[in-house]
Amino acid sequence: MAGDLDDLTRRVAAFRDARDWAQFHSLRNLIVSLNLEAGELLELTQWKDDAQVAALAEDLHGREALQDECADVLLYLLLIADKAGIDLEAAALAKLAKNEAKYPVERFRGSSRKYNAP
Amino acid sequence: MAGDLDDLTRRVAAFRDARDWAQFHSLRNLIVSLNLEAGELLELTQWKDDAQVAALAEDLHGREALQDECADVLLYLLLIADKAGIDLEAAALAKLAKNEAKYPVERFRGSSRKYNAP
Amino acid sequence: MAGDLDDLTRRVAAFRDARDWAQFHSLRNLIVSLNLEAGELLELTQWKDDAQVAALAEDLHGREALQDECADVLLYLLLIADKAGIDLEAAALAKLAKNEAKYPVERFRGSSRKYNAP
Amino acid sequence: MAGDLDDLTRRVAAFRDARDWAQFHSLRNLIVSLNLEAGELLELTQWKDDAQVAALAEDLHGREALQDECADVLLYLLLIADKAGIDLEAAALAKLAKNEAKYPVERFRGSSRKYNAP
């Protein structure tokens, strides 16, 4: 399916290339940066109890922060995939297929076993 | 643009719902899980120097590991967006527009200033 | 105060040197490893609600896991400090002094302002 | 050995209690905060190649940043141990003993096997 992942990749690559920034984008730097952006998403949950985290998306400020941090994670993920020559959609479909085999519906339906395992 | 993000979201949501796992997917749990998957991507760089990290994608085993970990990050990102009611494509486009304004080409072309700032 | 940080540093450095592993311990590798160990601590909270996380230390298995992951974070922190020539105790005392100045008791007592700030 | 870990714990607990902040310090919040501080340490390596990271400790500004971030990690680790009733020194010694058994000198001396394992 032609789609938005390709389109977004083209846009973020154009942003990078217009600034000649590919020289700073080693695979390592991009992976570190994705981790730091994931950390900013985690930071939105800092000092909050479960109910406050759940309410994040209903608050105007919290919602915009969530959108921005999710966007940053996605943009670095696209840059990593572009750098490493990975087809993200194919990779996600392949991983879903692995997960289907690993967690068969009949054994895991309604079960928290996956989540309680050590 | 109708596209693969929507399609992937439908698939990962179907995977979740077939197992009745939404009950475990609080926004906090999903954000923590995304951080742990980002950490698994970072783990692929552990104990490697710059050249070894750069070579990861050229090695068959390294390449598959990169694909799997990138996929896991994307799948949790889709679940977060689904849970929070975020349109990931719109969020990424909005963030790119903010970045365009923040880093004008004429001032940042070829410059590592962004990257050297404290 | 002569003490356990020095003693622990001597022990972990002896462990490293007996195996001739300093060659793998670049500052970057140690910092990445500390992040991965912090992630393993975070993993202990994955899929748990607030009450379940709070109960971790009361369960025999959870307690041992907490001890091990805290130990791993400390051991890498000692290796980083050793590598970078940092006196951890002095650094911690200096940071506490900075925090004392930044969060004066009279303004922050019982206040969650620090924690609610964006 | 009576020592600096106990002394530092008393000081950081006094800092916390003078502000009545224990109410915000759930085990989860402290673990998340330690991860965010570890991330700030990782951020010091962002956009740097191996040589630049290695040089961090020799630069006045880089050195102070390293000290501050290492201190923050240690302070949260002390708060976690205090909250969970963990003896950090004993935990670190026990983990070192486990590692001694897991990586016998005669098999791992000079070997990067541990570091190359998948």
Coordinates of C-alpha atoms in Angstrom, one line a residue:
Chain A
M1 CA 0.0 0.0 0.0
A2 CA 1.5 3.3 -1.1
G3 CA 1.2 5.4 1.9
D4 CA 1.9 7.9 4.6
L5 CA 5.0 6.2 5.9
D6 CA 6.7 6.7 2.6
D7 CA 5.3 10.2 2.3
L8 CA 6.5 11.2 5.8
T9 CA 9.9 9.6 5.1
R10 CA 10.3 11.8 2.0
R11 CA 9.4 14.9 4.0
V12 CA 11.7 14.3 6.9
A13 CA 14.5 13.3 4.5
A14 CA 14.0 16.5 2.6
F15 CA 14.1 18.5 5.9
R16 CA 17.4 16.8 6.8
D17 CA 18.9 17.3 3.4
A18 CA 17.9 20.9 3.0
R19 CA 20.1 21.5 6.1
D20 CA 22.8 19.1 5.1
W21 CA 22.4 17.3 8.4
A22 CA 22.8 13.7 7.2
Q23 CA 26.5 14.1 8.2
F24 CA 25.4 14.1 11.8
H25 CA 22.9 11.3 11.5
S26 CA 25.0 8.2 12.2
L27 CA 22.8 5.1 12.9
R28 CA 24.0 5.3 16.5
N29 CA 23.2 9.0 16.9
L30 CA 19.7 8.4 15.5
I31 CA 19.1 5.5 17.9
V32 CA 20.3 7.5 20.9
S33 CA 18.0 10.4 19.8
L34 CA 15.0 8.1 19.5
N35 CA 15.7 6.9 23.0
L36 CA 15.9 10.5 24.3
E37 CA 12.6 11.3 22.6
A38 CA 11.0 8.2 24.1
G39 CA 12.3 9.5 27.4
E40 CA 10.5 12.8 26.8
L41 CA 7.3 10.8 26.3
L42 CA 8.0 9.0 29.6
E43 CA 8.7 12.4 31.3
L44 CA 5.0 13.3 30.6
T45 CA 4.1 10.5 33.1
Q46 CA 6.7 11.6 35.8
W47 CA 5.2 12.4 39.2
K48 CA 1.7 11.4 38.0
D49 CA -0.4 8.6 39.4
D50 CA -2.3 6.2 37.1
A51 CA -5.4 8.3 36.9
Q52 CA -3.4 11.4 36.1
V53 CA -1.6 9.7 33.3
A54 CA -4.8 8.4 31.8
A55 CA -6.2 11.9 31.8
L56 CA -3.2 13.3 29.9
A57 CA -4.9 13.1 26.5
E58 CA -8.0 14.9 27.7
D59 CA -6.2 18.0 28.7
L60 CA -5.3 20.5 26.0
H61 CA -1.7 21.0 27.1
G62 CA -1.2 17.3 27.8
R63 CA -2.6 16.3 24.5
E64 CA -0.4 18.7 22.5
A65 CA 2.7 17.4 24.5
L66 CA 1.7 13.8 23.7
Q67 CA 1.3 14.6 20.0
D68 CA 4.7 16.4 19.9
E69 CA 6.6 13.6 21.6
C70 CA 4.9 10.8 19.6
A71 CA 5.8 12.8 16.5
D72 CA 9.4 13.1 17.5
V73 CA 9.6 9.3 18.1
L74 CA 8.1 8.6 14.7
L75 CA 10.4 11.1 12.9
Y76 CA 13.5 9.5 14.4
L77 CA 12.2 6.1 13.6
L78 CA 11.7 7.1 10.0
L79 CA 15.2 8.5 9.8
I80 CA 16.6 5.2 11.3
A81 CA 14.7 3.1 8.8
D82 CA 15.9 5.4 6.0
K83 CA 19.5 5.2 7.1
A84 CA 19.4 1.4 7.6
G85 CA 17.4 0.7 4.5
I86 CA 14.5 -0.8 6.4
D87 CA 11.0 -1.0 5.1
L88 CA 9.1 -0.1 8.3
E89 CA 5.7 -1.3 7.1
A90 CA 7.1 -4.7 6.1
A91 CA 9.0 -4.9 9.3
A92 CA 5.9 -4.2 11.4
L93 CA 3.8 -6.7 9.4
A94 CA 6.5 -9.4 9.9
K95 CA 6.7 -8.7 13.6
L96 CA 2.9 -8.8 14.0
A97 CA 3.0 -12.2 12.3
K98 CA 5.7 -13.4 14.7
N99 CA 3.6 -12.2 17.6
E100 CA 0.5 -14.0 16.2
A101 CA 2.5 -17.2 16.3
K102 CA 4.0 -16.5 19.8
Y103 CA 0.7 -15.6 21.5
P104 CA -2.0 -17.8 20.0
V105 CA -5.5 -16.4 20.6
E106 CA -6.8 -19.6 22.2
R107 CA -4.1 -19.6 24.8
F108 CA -3.7 -15.9 25.6
R109 CA -7.3 -14.6 25.2
G110 CA -8.1 -12.5 28.3
S111 CA -5.0 -13.8 30.0
S112 CA -2.4 -11.6 31.6
R113 CA 0.2 -14.4 31.5
K114 CA 2.4 -12.6 29.0
Y115 CA 2.3 -9.6 31.3
N116 CA 2.9 -11.3 34.5
A117 CA 5.8 -13.5 33.3
P118 CA 9.1 -12.6 35.0
Chain B
M1 CA -3.5 10.4 2.4
A2 CA -5.1 7.1 3.3
G3 CA -2.3 4.9 4.2
D4 CA -0.3 2.4 5.9
L5 CA -0.4 4.0 9.4
D6 CA -4.1 3.5 9.5
D7 CA -3.8 0.0 8.1
L8 CA -1.1 -1.0 10.6
T9 CA -3.2 0.5 13.4
R10 CA -6.2 -1.6 12.4
R11 CA -4.0 -4.7 12.4
V12 CA -2.3 -4.1 15.8
A13 CA -5.6 -3.2 17.4
A14 CA -7.2 -6.4 16.0
F15 CA -4.3 -8.3 17.4
R16 CA -4.8 -6.7 20.8
D17 CA -8.6 -7.1 20.8
A18 CA -8.5 -10.8 19.7
R19 CA -6.6 -11.4 22.9
D20 CA -8.7 -9.0 25.0
W21 CA -5.5 -7.2 26.0
A22 CA -6.8 -3.6 26.0
Q23 CA -7.4 -4.0 29.7
F24 CA -3.6 -4.1 30.3
H25 CA -2.9 -1.2 27.9
S26 CA -3.1 1.8 30.1
L27 CA -1.4 4.9 28.5
R28 CA 1.3 4.6 31.1
N29 CA 2.0 0.9 30.4
L30 CA 2.2 1.6 26.7
I31 CA 4.6 4.5 27.2
V32 CA 6.8 2.4 29.5
S33 CA 6.7 -0.4 26.9
L34 CA 7.7 1.9 24.1
N35 CA 10.7 3.1 26.2
L36 CA 11.7 -0.5 26.8
E37 CA 11.6 -1.3 23.1
A38 CA 13.6 1.8 22.4
G39 CA 16.1 0.4 24.9
E40 CA 16.3 -2.8 23.0
L41 CA 17.2 -0.8 19.9
L42 CA 19.9 0.9 22.0
E43 CA 21.1 -2.5 23.2
L44 CA 22.0 -3.3 19.6
T45 CA 24.7 -0.6 19.8
Q46 CA 26.0 -1.7 23.3
W47 CA 29.8 -2.5 23.4
K48 CA 30.2 -1.5 19.7
D49 CA 32.3 1.4 18.4
D50 CA 31.0 3.8 15.7
A51 CA 32.1 1.7 12.8
Q52 CA 30.5 -1.5 14.2
V53 CA 27.2 0.3 14.8
A54 CA 27.3 1.6 11.2
A55 CA 27.8 -1.9 9.9
L56 CA 24.8 -3.3 11.8
A57 CA 22.5 -3.0 8.9
E58 CA 24.8 -4.8 6.5
D59 CA 25.0 -8.0 8.6
L60 CA 22.1 -10.4 8.2
H61 CA 21.6 -11.0 11.9
G62 CA 22.0 -7.3 12.8
R63 CA 19.6 -6.3 10.1
E64 CA 16.9 -8.6 11.3
A65 CA 17.4 -7.4 14.9
L66 CA 17.1 -3.8 13.7
Q67 CA 13.9 -4.5 11.8
D68 CA 12.4 -6.3 14.8
E69 CA 13.2 -3.6 17.3
C70 CA 12.1 -0.8 14.9
A71 CA 8.9 -2.7 14.4
D72 CA 8.3 -3.0 18.1
V73 CA 8.8 0.7 18.6
L74 CA 6.3 1.4 15.8
L75 CA 3.7 -1.0 17.1
Y76 CA 3.7 0.5 20.6
L77 CA 3.6 4.0 19.1
L78 CA 0.5 3.0 17.1
L79 CA -1.1 1.6 20.3
I80 CA -0.3 4.8 22.2
A81 CA -1.8 7.0 19.4
D82 CA -4.9 4.7 19.2
K83 CA -5.3 4.9 23.0
A84 CA -4.8 8.7 23.2
G85 CA -6.8 9.4 20.0
I86 CA -3.8 11.0 18.3
D87 CA -3.5 11.2 14.5
L88 CA 0.1 10.2 14.1
E89 CA 0.5 11.4 10.5
A90 CA -1.0 14.8 11.4
A91 CA 1.1 15.0 14.5
A92 CA 4.3 14.3 12.5
L93 CA 3.4 16.8 9.9
A94 CA 2.7 19.5 12.5
K95 CA 6.0 18.8 14.3
L96 CA 7.9 19.0 11.0
A97 CA 6.3 22.4 10.4
K98 CA 7.4 23.5 13.9
N99 CA 11.0 22.3 13.2
E100 CA 11.0 24.1 9.8
A101 CA 10.3 27.3 11.7
K102 CA 12.8 26.6 14.5
Y103 CA 15.7 25.7 12.2
P104 CA 15.5 27.9 9.1
V105 CA 17.5 26.5 6.2
E106 CA 19.5 29.7 5.7
R107 CA 20.8 29.7 9.3
F108 CA 21.3 26.0 9.8
R109 CA 22.4 24.7 6.5
G110 CA 25.6 22.5 7.0
S111 CA 25.8 23.9 10.6
S112 CA 26.1 21.6 13.6
R113 CA 25.0 24.4 15.9
K114 CA 21.9 22.6 16.8
Y115 CA 23.9 19.5 17.6
N116 CA 26.6 21.3 19.6
A117 CA 24.4 23.4 21.8
P118 CA 24.6 22.5 25.4
Chain C
M1 CA 34.5 10.1 54.9
A2 CA 36.4 7.1 53.8
G3 CA 33.8 4.7 52.8
D4 CA 31.9 2.2 50.9
L5 CA 31.8 4.0 47.5
D6 CA 35.6 3.8 47.4
D7 CA 35.6 0.3 48.6
L8 CA 33.0 -0.8 46.0
T9 CA 34.9 1.1 43.3
R10 CA 38.0 -0.9 44.1
R11 CA 36.1 -4.1 43.9
V12 CA 34.4 -3.5 40.6
A13 CA 37.6 -2.2 39.1
A14 CA 39.4 -5.4 40.3
F15 CA 36.6 -7.5 38.7
R16 CA 37.0 -5.5 35.4
D17 CA 40.8 -5.7 35.5
A18 CA 41.0 -9.4 36.3
R19 CA 39.2 -10.0 33.0
D20 CA 41.1 -7.3 31.1
W21 CA 37.7 -5.7 30.2
A22 CA 38.7 -2.0 30.5
Q23 CA 39.3 -2.1 26.7
F24 CA 35.5 -2.5 26.2
H25 CA 34.6 0.2 28.8
S26 CA 34.6 3.4 26.8
L27 CA 32.8 6.2 28.5
R28 CA 30.0 5.9 25.9
N29 CA 29.6 2.1 26.4
L30 CA 29.4 2.5 30.1
I31 CA 26.8 5.3 29.8
V32 CA 24.7 3.2 27.4
S33 CA 25.0 0.2 29.7
L34 CA 23.8 2.2 32.7
N35 CA 20.8 3.3 30.7
L36 CA 20.0 -0.3 29.8
E37 CA 20.3 -1.3 33.5
A38 CA 18.0 1.6 34.4
G39 CA 15.6 0.2 31.8
E40 CA 15.7 -3.2 33.5
L41 CA 14.6 -1.5 36.7
L42 CA 11.8 0.2 34.7
E43 CA 10.9 -3.2 33.3
L44 CA 10.0 -4.3 36.8
T45 CA 7.2 -1.8 36.7
Q46 CA 5.9 -2.8 33.3
W47 CA 2.2 -3.9 33.1
K48 CA 1.8 -3.1 36.8
D49 CA -0.5 -0.5 38.3
D50 CA 0.6 1.8 41.1
A51 CA -0.4 -0.6 43.9
Q52 CA 1.4 -3.5 42.3
V53 CA 4.6 -1.5 41.9
A54 CA 4.4 -0.3 45.5
A55 CA 4.1 -4.0 46.6
L56 CA 7.2 -5.0 44.6
A57 CA 9.6 -4.7 47.5
E58 CA 7.4 -6.9 49.8
D59 CA 7.5 -9.9 47.5
L60 CA 10.5 -12.1 47.7
H61 CA 11.1 -12.4 44.0
G62 CA 10.3 -8.7 43.4
R63 CA 12.7 -7.7 46.1
E64 CA 15.6 -9.7 44.8
A65 CA 15.0 -8.3 41.3
L66 CA 14.9 -4.8 42.7
Q67 CA 18.2 -5.4 44.5
D68 CA 19.9 -6.9 41.5
E69 CA 18.8 -4.1 39.2
C70 CA 19.7 -1.3 41.7
A71 CA 23.1 -3.0 42.1
D72 CA 23.7 -3.1 38.3
V73 CA 22.9 0.6 38.1
L74 CA 25.3 1.4 40.9
L75 CA 28.1 -0.8 39.5
Y76 CA 28.0 1.0 36.1
L77 CA 27.8 4.3 37.9
L78 CA 31.0 3.5 39.8
L79 CA 32.7 2.4 36.5
I80 CA 31.7 5.6 34.8
A81 CA 33.0 7.7 37.7
D82 CA 36.2 5.7 37.8
K83 CA 36.6 6.2 34.0
A84 CA 35.9 9.9 34.1
G85 CA 37.8 10.6 37.3
I86 CA 34.7 11.8 39.1
D87 CA 34.4 11.7 42.9
L88 CA 30.8 10.5 43.2
E89 CA 30.4 11.4 46.8
A90 CA 31.6 15.0 46.2
A91 CA 29.4 15.2 43.1
A92 CA 26.4 14.1 45.0
L93 CA 27.0 16.6 47.9
A94 CA 27.5 19.4 45.4
K95 CA 24.3 18.5 43.6
L96 CA 22.4 18.4 46.9
A97 CA 23.7 21.8 47.7
K98 CA 22.5 23.1 44.3
N99 CA 19.1 21.6 44.9
E100 CA 18.9 23.2 48.4
A101 CA 19.4 26.6 46.7
K102 CA 17.0 25.8 43.9
Y103 CA 14.2 24.5 46.1
P104 CA 14.2 26.6 49.4
V105 CA 12.3 24.9 52.1
E106 CA 10.1 27.8 52.9
R107 CA 8.8 28.0 49.3
F108 CA 8.6 24.3 48.5
R109 CA 7.5 22.7 51.7
G110 CA 4.6 20.4 51.0
S111 CA 4.2 21.9 47.6
S112 CA 4.0 19.8 44.5
R113 CA 4.9 22.9 42.3
K114 CA 8.2 21.3 41.3
Y115 CA 6.4 18.2 40.3
N116 CA 3.6 19.9 38.4
A117 CA 5.7 22.3 36.4
P118 CA 5.6 21.6 32.7
Chain D
M1 CA 31.9 -0.6 56.6
A2 CA 30.1 2.5 57.9
G3 CA 30.2 4.8 55.0
D4 CA 29.3 7.4 52.5
L5 CA 26.3 5.6 51.1
D6 CA 24.6 5.7 54.5
D7 CA 25.7 9.3 55.0
L8 CA 24.4 10.4 51.6
T9 CA 21.1 8.6 52.1
R10 CA 20.6 10.5 55.4
R11 CA 21.3 13.7 53.6
V12 CA 19.0 13.1 50.6
A13 CA 16.3 11.8 52.9
A14 CA 16.6 15.0 55.1
F15 CA 16.3 17.1 51.9
R16 CA 13.2 15.2 50.9
D17 CA 11.6 15.4 54.4
A18 CA 12.3 19.0 55.0
R19 CA 10.1 19.7 51.9
D20 CA 7.6 17.0 52.8
W21 CA 8.1 15.4 49.4
A22 CA 8.0 11.8 50.3
Q23 CA 4.3 11.9 49.3
F24 CA 5.4 12.3 45.7
H25 CA 8.0 9.6 45.9
S26 CA 6.2 6.4 45.0
L27 CA 8.6 3.6 44.0
R28 CA 7.3 4.0 40.4
N29 CA 7.9 7.7 40.3
L30 CA 11.5 7.3 41.6
I31 CA 12.3 4.5 39.1
V32 CA 10.9 6.7 36.2
S33 CA 12.9 9.6 37.5
L34 CA 16.1 7.5 37.7
N35 CA 15.5 6.5 34.1
L36 CA 15.1 10.2 33.0
E37 CA 18.3 11.1 34.8
A38 CA 20.1 8.2 33.1
G39 CA 18.7 9.7 29.9
E40 CA 20.3 13.0 30.7
L41 CA 23.6 11.3 31.0
L42 CA 23.0 9.6 27.6
E43 CA 22.1 13.0 26.2
L44 CA 25.7 14.2 26.9
T45 CA 26.8 11.7 24.3
Q46 CA 24.2 12.7 21.7
W47 CA 25.6 13.8 18.3
K48 CA 29.1 13.0 19.4
D49 CA 31.4 10.4 17.9
D50 CA 33.5 8.1 20.0
A51 CA 36.4 10.4 20.4
Q52 CA 34.2 13.4 21.4
V53 CA 32.5 11.3 24.1
A54 CA 35.9 10.1 25.4
A55 CA 37.0 13.8 25.6
L56 CA 33.9 14.8 27.6
A57 CA 35.6 14.5 31.0
E58 CA 38.6 16.6 30.0
D59 CA 36.5 19.6 29.1
L60 CA 35.5 21.9 32.0
H61 CA 31.8 22.2 31.0
G62 CA 31.5 18.5 30.0
R63 CA 33.1 17.4 33.2
E64 CA 30.6 19.4 35.3
A65 CA 27.7 18.1 33.3
L66 CA 29.0 14.5 33.8
Q67 CA 29.3 15.1 37.6
D68 CA 25.8 16.6 37.9
E69 CA 24.1 13.8 35.9
C70 CA 26.0 11.1 37.7
A71 CA 25.0 12.7 41.0
D72 CA 21.3 12.8 40.0
V73 CA 21.4 9.1 39.1
L74 CA 23.0 8.3 42.5
L75 CA 20.6 10.5 44.4
Y76 CA 17.5 8.8 42.9
L77 CA 19.2 5.4 43.4
L78 CA 19.6 6.2 47.1
L79 CA 15.9 7.3 47.3
I80 CA 14.8 4.1 45.6
A81 CA 16.9 2.0 48.0
D82 CA 15.5 4.0 51.0
K83 CA 11.9 3.5 49.8
A84 CA 12.3 -0.2 49.1
G85 CA 14.4 -0.9 52.2
I86 CA 17.3 -2.1 50.1
D87 CA 20.9 -2.1 51.4
L88 CA 22.7 -0.8 48.3
E89 CA 26.2 -1.8 49.4
A90 CA 25.1 -5.4 50.3
A91 CA 23.2 -5.6 47.0
A92 CA 26.2 -4.4 45.0
L93 CA 28.5 -6.9 46.8
A94 CA 26.0 -9.7 46.2
K95 CA 25.7 -8.8 42.5
L96 CA 29.5 -8.7 42.1
A97 CA 29.7 -12.2 43.6
K98 CA 27.1 -13.4 41.1
N99 CA 29.1 -11.9 38.3
E100 CA 32.3 -13.5 39.5
A101 CA 30.6 -16.9 39.2
K102 CA 29.0 -16.1 35.9
Y103 CA 32.2 -14.8 34.2
P104 CA 35.1 -16.9 35.6
V105 CA 38.4 -15.2 35.0
E106 CA 40.0 -18.1 33.3
R107 CA 37.3 -18.2 30.6
F108 CA 36.7 -14.5 30.1
R109 CA 40.1 -12.9 30.6
G110 CA 40.7 -10.6 27.6
S111 CA 37.7 -12.1 25.9
S112 CA 35.0 -10.0 24.4
R113 CA 32.6 -13.0 24.3
K114 CA 30.3 -11.5 26.9
Y115 CA 30.2 -8.3 24.8
N116 CA 29.6 -10.0 21.4
A117 CA 26.9 -12.3 22.5
P118 CA 23.5 -11.6 20.9

